[in-house]
Coordinates of C-alpha atoms in Angstrom, one line a residue:
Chain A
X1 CA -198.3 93.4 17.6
X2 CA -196.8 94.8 14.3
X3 CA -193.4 95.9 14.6
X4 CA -193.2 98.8 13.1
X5 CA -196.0 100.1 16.3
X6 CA -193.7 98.8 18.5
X7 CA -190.9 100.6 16.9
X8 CA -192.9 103.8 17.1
X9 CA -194.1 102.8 20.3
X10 CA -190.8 103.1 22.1
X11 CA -189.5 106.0 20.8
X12 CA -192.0 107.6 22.6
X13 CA -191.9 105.8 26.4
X14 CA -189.1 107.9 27.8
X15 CA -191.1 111.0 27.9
X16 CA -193.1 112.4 31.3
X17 CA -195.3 114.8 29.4
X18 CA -198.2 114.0 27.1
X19 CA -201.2 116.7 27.5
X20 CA -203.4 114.9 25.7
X21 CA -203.8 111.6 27.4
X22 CA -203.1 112.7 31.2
X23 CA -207.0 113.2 31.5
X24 CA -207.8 109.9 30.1
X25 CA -209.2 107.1 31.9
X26 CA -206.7 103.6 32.1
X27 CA -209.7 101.6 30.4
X28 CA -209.7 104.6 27.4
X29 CA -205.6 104.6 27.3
X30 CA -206.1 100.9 27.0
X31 CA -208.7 100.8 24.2
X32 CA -206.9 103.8 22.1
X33 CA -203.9 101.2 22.7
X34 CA -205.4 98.0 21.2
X35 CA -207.5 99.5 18.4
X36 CA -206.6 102.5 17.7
X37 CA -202.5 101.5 17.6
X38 CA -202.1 105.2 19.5
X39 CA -198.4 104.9 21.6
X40 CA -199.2 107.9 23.3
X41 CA -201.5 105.9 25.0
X42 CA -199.4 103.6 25.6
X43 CA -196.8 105.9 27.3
X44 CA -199.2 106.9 29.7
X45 CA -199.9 104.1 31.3
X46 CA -196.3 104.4 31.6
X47 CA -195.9 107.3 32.6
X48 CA -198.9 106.0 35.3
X49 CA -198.1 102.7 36.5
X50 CA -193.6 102.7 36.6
X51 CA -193.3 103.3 39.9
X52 CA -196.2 101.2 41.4
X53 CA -195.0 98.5 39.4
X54 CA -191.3 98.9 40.3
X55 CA -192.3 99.4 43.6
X56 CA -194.9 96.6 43.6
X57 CA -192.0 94.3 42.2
X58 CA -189.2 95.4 44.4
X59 CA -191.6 94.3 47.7
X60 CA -192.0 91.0 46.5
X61 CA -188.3 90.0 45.1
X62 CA -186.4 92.5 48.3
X63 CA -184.0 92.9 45.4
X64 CA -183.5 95.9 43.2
X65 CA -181.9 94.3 40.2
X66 CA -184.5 91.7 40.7
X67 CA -187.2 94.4 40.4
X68 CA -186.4 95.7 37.4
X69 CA -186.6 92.6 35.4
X70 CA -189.8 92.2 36.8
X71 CA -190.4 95.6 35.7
X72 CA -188.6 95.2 32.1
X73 CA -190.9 91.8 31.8
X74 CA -194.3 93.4 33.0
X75 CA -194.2 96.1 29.9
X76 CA -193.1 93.7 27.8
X77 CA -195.9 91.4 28.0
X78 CA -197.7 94.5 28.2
X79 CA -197.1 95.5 24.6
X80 CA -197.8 91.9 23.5
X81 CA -201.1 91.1 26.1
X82 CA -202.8 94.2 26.8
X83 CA -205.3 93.2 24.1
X84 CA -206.5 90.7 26.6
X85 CA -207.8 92.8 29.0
X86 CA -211.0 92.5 28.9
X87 CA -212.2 94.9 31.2
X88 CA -214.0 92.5 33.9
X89 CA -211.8 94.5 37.1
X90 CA -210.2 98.3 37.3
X91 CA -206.7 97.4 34.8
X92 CA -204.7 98.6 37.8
X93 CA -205.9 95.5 39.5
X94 CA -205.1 93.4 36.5
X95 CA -201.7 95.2 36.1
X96 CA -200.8 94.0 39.6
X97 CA -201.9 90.9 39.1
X98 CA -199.6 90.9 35.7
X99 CA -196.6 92.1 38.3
X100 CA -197.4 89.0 40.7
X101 CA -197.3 86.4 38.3
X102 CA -194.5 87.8 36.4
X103 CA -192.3 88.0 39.9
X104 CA -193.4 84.3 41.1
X105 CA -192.2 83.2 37.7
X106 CA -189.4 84.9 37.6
X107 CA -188.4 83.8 41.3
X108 CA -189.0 80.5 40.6
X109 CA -186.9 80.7 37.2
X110 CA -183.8 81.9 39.4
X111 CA -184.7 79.5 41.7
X112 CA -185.0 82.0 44.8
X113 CA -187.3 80.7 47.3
X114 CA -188.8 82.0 50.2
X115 CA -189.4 80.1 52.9
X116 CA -193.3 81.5 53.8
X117 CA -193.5 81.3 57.3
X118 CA -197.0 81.7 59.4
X119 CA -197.6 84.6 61.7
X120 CA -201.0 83.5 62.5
X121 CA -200.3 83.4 65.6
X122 CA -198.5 86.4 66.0
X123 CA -199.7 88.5 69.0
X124 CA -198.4 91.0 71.7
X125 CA -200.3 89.7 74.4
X126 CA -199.3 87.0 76.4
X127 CA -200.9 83.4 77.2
X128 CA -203.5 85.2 79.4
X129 CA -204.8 87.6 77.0
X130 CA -203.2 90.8 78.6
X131 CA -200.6 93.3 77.4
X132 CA -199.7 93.9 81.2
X133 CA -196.0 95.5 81.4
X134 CA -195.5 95.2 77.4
X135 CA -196.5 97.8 75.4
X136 CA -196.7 101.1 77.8
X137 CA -193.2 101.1 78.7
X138 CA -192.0 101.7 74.6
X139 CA -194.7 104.1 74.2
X140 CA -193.8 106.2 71.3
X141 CA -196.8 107.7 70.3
X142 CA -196.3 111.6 70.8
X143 CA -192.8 111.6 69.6
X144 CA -193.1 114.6 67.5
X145 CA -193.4 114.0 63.3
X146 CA -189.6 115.5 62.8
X147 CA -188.5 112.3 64.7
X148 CA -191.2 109.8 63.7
X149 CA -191.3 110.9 60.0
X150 CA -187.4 111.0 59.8
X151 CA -185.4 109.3 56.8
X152 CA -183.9 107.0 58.8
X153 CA -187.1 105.9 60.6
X154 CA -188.1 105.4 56.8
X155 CA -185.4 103.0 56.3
X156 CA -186.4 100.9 59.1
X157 CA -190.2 100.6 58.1
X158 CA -188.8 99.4 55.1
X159 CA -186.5 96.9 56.7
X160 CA -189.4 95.9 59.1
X161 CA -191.9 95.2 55.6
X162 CA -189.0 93.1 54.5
X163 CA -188.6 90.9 57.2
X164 CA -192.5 89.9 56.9
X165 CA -193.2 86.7 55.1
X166 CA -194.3 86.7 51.3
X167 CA -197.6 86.2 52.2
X168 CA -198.5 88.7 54.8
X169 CA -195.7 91.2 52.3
X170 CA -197.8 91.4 49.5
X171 CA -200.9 92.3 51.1
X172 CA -199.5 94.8 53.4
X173 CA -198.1 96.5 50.5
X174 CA -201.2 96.8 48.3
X175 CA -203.3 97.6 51.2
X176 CA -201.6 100.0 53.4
X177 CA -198.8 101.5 50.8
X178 CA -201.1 101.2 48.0
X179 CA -204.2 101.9 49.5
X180 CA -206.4 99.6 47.6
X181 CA -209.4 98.2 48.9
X182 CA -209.6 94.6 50.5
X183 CA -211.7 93.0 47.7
X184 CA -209.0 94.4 45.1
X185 CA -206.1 93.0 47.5
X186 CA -208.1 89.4 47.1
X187 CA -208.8 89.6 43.5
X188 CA -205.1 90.8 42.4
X189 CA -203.8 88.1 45.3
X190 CA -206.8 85.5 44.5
X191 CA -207.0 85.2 47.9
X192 CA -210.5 85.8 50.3
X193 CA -211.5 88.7 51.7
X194 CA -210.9 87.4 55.1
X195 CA -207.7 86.2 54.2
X196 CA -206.8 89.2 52.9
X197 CA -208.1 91.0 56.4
X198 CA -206.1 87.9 58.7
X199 CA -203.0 88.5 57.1
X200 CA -203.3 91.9 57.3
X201 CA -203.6 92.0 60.5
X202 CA -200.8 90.0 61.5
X203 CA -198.6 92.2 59.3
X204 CA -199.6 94.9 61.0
X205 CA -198.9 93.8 64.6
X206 CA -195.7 92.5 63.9
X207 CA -194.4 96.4 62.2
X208 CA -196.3 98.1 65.0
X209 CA -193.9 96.1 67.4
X210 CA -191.1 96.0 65.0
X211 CA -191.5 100.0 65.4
X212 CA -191.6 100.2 69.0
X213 CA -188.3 98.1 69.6
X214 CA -186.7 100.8 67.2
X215 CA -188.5 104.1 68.9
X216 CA -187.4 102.7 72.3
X217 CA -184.1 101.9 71.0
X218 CA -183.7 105.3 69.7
X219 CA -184.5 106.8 73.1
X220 CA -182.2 105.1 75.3
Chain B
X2 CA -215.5 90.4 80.2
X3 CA -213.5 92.1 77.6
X4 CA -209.6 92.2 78.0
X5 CA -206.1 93.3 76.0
X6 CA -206.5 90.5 74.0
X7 CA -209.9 91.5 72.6
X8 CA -208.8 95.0 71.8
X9 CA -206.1 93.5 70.2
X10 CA -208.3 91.5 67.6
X11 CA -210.4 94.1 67.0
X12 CA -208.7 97.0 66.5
X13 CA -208.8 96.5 62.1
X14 CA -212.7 96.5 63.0
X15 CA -212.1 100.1 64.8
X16 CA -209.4 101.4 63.0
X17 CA -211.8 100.9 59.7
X18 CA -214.9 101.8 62.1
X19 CA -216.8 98.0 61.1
X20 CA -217.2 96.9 64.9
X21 CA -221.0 96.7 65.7
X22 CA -221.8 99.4 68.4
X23 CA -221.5 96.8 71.7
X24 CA -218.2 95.7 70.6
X25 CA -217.2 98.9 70.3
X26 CA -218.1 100.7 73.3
X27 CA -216.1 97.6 75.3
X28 CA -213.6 98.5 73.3
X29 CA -213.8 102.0 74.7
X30 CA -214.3 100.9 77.8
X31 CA -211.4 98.9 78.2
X32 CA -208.9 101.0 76.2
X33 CA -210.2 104.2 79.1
X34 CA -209.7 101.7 81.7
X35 CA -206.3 100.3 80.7
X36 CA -203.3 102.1 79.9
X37 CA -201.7 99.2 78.1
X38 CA -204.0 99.2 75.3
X39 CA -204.5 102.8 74.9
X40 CA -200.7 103.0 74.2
X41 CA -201.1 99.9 71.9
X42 CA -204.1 101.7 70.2
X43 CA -202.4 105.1 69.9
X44 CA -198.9 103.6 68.2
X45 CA -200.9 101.2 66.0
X46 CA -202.4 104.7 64.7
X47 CA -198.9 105.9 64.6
X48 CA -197.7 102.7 62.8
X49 CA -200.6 103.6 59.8
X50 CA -199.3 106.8 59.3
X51 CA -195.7 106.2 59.3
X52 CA -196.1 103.2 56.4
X53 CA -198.9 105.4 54.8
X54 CA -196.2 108.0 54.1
X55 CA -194.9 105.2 52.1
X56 CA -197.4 105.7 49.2
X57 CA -195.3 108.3 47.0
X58 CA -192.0 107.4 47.4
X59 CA -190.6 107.8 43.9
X60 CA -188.9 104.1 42.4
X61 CA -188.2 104.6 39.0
X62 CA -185.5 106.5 38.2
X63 CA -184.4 108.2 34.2
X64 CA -181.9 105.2 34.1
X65 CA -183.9 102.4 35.0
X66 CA -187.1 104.0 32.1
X67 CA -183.9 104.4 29.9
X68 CA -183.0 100.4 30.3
X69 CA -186.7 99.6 29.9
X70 CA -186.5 101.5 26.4
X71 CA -183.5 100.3 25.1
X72 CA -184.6 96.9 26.0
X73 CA -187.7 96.7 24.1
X74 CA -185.5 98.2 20.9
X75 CA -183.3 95.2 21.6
X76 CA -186.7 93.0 21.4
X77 CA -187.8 94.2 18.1
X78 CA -186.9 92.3 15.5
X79 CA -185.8 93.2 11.7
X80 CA -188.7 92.0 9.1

């Protein structure tokens, strides 16, 4: 990348307004990028992508000044890489993938491990195969939204995420935060689809009880 | 016979309605039949929305797209 682009190229990134790109499809931003040499471009996919990468980041490291390394480290190899997308998946799916790799390697460079611990055998029922006398009494489905939706209940769904293992983290995030489908969860993760759909599941289990305990809490 | 624990396993499959039609009316059955899991059911609905409302919380703030800008000047180097 020629330095006087980049030059040019961030003297533009710290604006939120650019009419003529916000249209623009992320494969069109990308090619204007990479052979065209337009930073408005550029600052769009900015503009698009911060927060999901930031976010993206901060679920994997748990660690805000962690996350914006991450985040510092993903546009930088951005300005020097994005001429090797190629095209072959969506680019958000290759920008995630871009954000995992950057925060394993930045983990391992601080030498902050996790230790990834299984739930695949997480489960609410018991040994029998019956939720008998567990889940009814913490019932907290018709609490009305301005208790279930509060900030603070916020705050604990995000403490809950946290305390799930890398693994199960990851794909929880990008699936039910992100909203992307299973096959893009496995491609960015380079995982199976039905390892995408286990872990998942267990993930989910484990913050639906993780939510009742603090429902139930709340109501005694 | 279809118990708690089945509901429990399939309820991705119904949430994401993928559970071939016998499965699911068992399901149904069971979950009409068994208060347990139609509290488990209704929560786990409850659990989606609540994390789903998770989507467009805001992360990046002016300061932390200030840094990332003054760090990329730092990174270019004079010719």
């Amino acid at each position: 990348m020629e330095i006087g682009f980049i030059k040019k190229l961030i003297n533009v990134i710290v604006s939120n307004d650019n009419e003529q790109t916000t249209g623009i499809s992320d494969d069109e931003l990308v090619r204007r990028f990479t052979q065209l040499g337009d930073e408005s471009s550029f600052e769009e996919i900015v503009n698009r992508y911060s927060d999901r990468i930031y976010g993206f980041a901060l679920r994997i490291t748990r660690n805000t000044s962690d996350a914006e390394e991450v985040f510092q480290e993903v546009f930088l190899t951005l300005t020097k890489k994005l001429h090797t997308f190629r095209g072959d998946s969506k680019f958000s799916s290759w920008l995630y993938r871009v954000t995992v790799n950057t925060s394993y390697m930045y983990l391992r460079s601080q030498k902050k491990h996790e230790n990834n611990i299984s739930l695949e055998n997480y489960a609410p029922y018991d040994e029998k195969g019956t939720l008998m006398g567990r889940i009814m009494y913490k019932d907290w489905s018709s609490r009305p939204d301005i208790i279930i939706f509060n900030k603070e209940a916020v705050v604990i769904i995000e403490k809950a995420i946290n305390e799930l293992p890398e693994s199960y983290r990851t794909v929880f995030h990008l699936r039910d935060i992100e909203g992307l489908s299973n096959e893009e969860v496995g491609n960015i993760l380079e995982i199976s689809i039905p390892a995408v759909k286990s872990r998942l599941h267990r993930a989910r289990l484990f913050l639906r009880d993780k939510l009742s305990d603090y429902f139930y809490e709340w109501r005694r | 016979m279809f118990m708690c624990k089945d509901v429990v396993e399939n309820i991705m499959g119904y949430i994401d309605c993928e559970l071939d039609l016998q499965t699911l009316k068992e399901l149904e059955k069971h979950t009409g039949d068994c208060p347990e899991c139609m509290t488990f059911v209704n929560t786990y609905k409850r659990m989606l929305e609540i994390t789903g409302k998770l989507k467009n919380k805001p992360f990046v703030t002016p300061e932390i797209r200030n840094r990332l800008k003054i760090l990329l000047k730092s990174k270019v180097k004079p010719v």
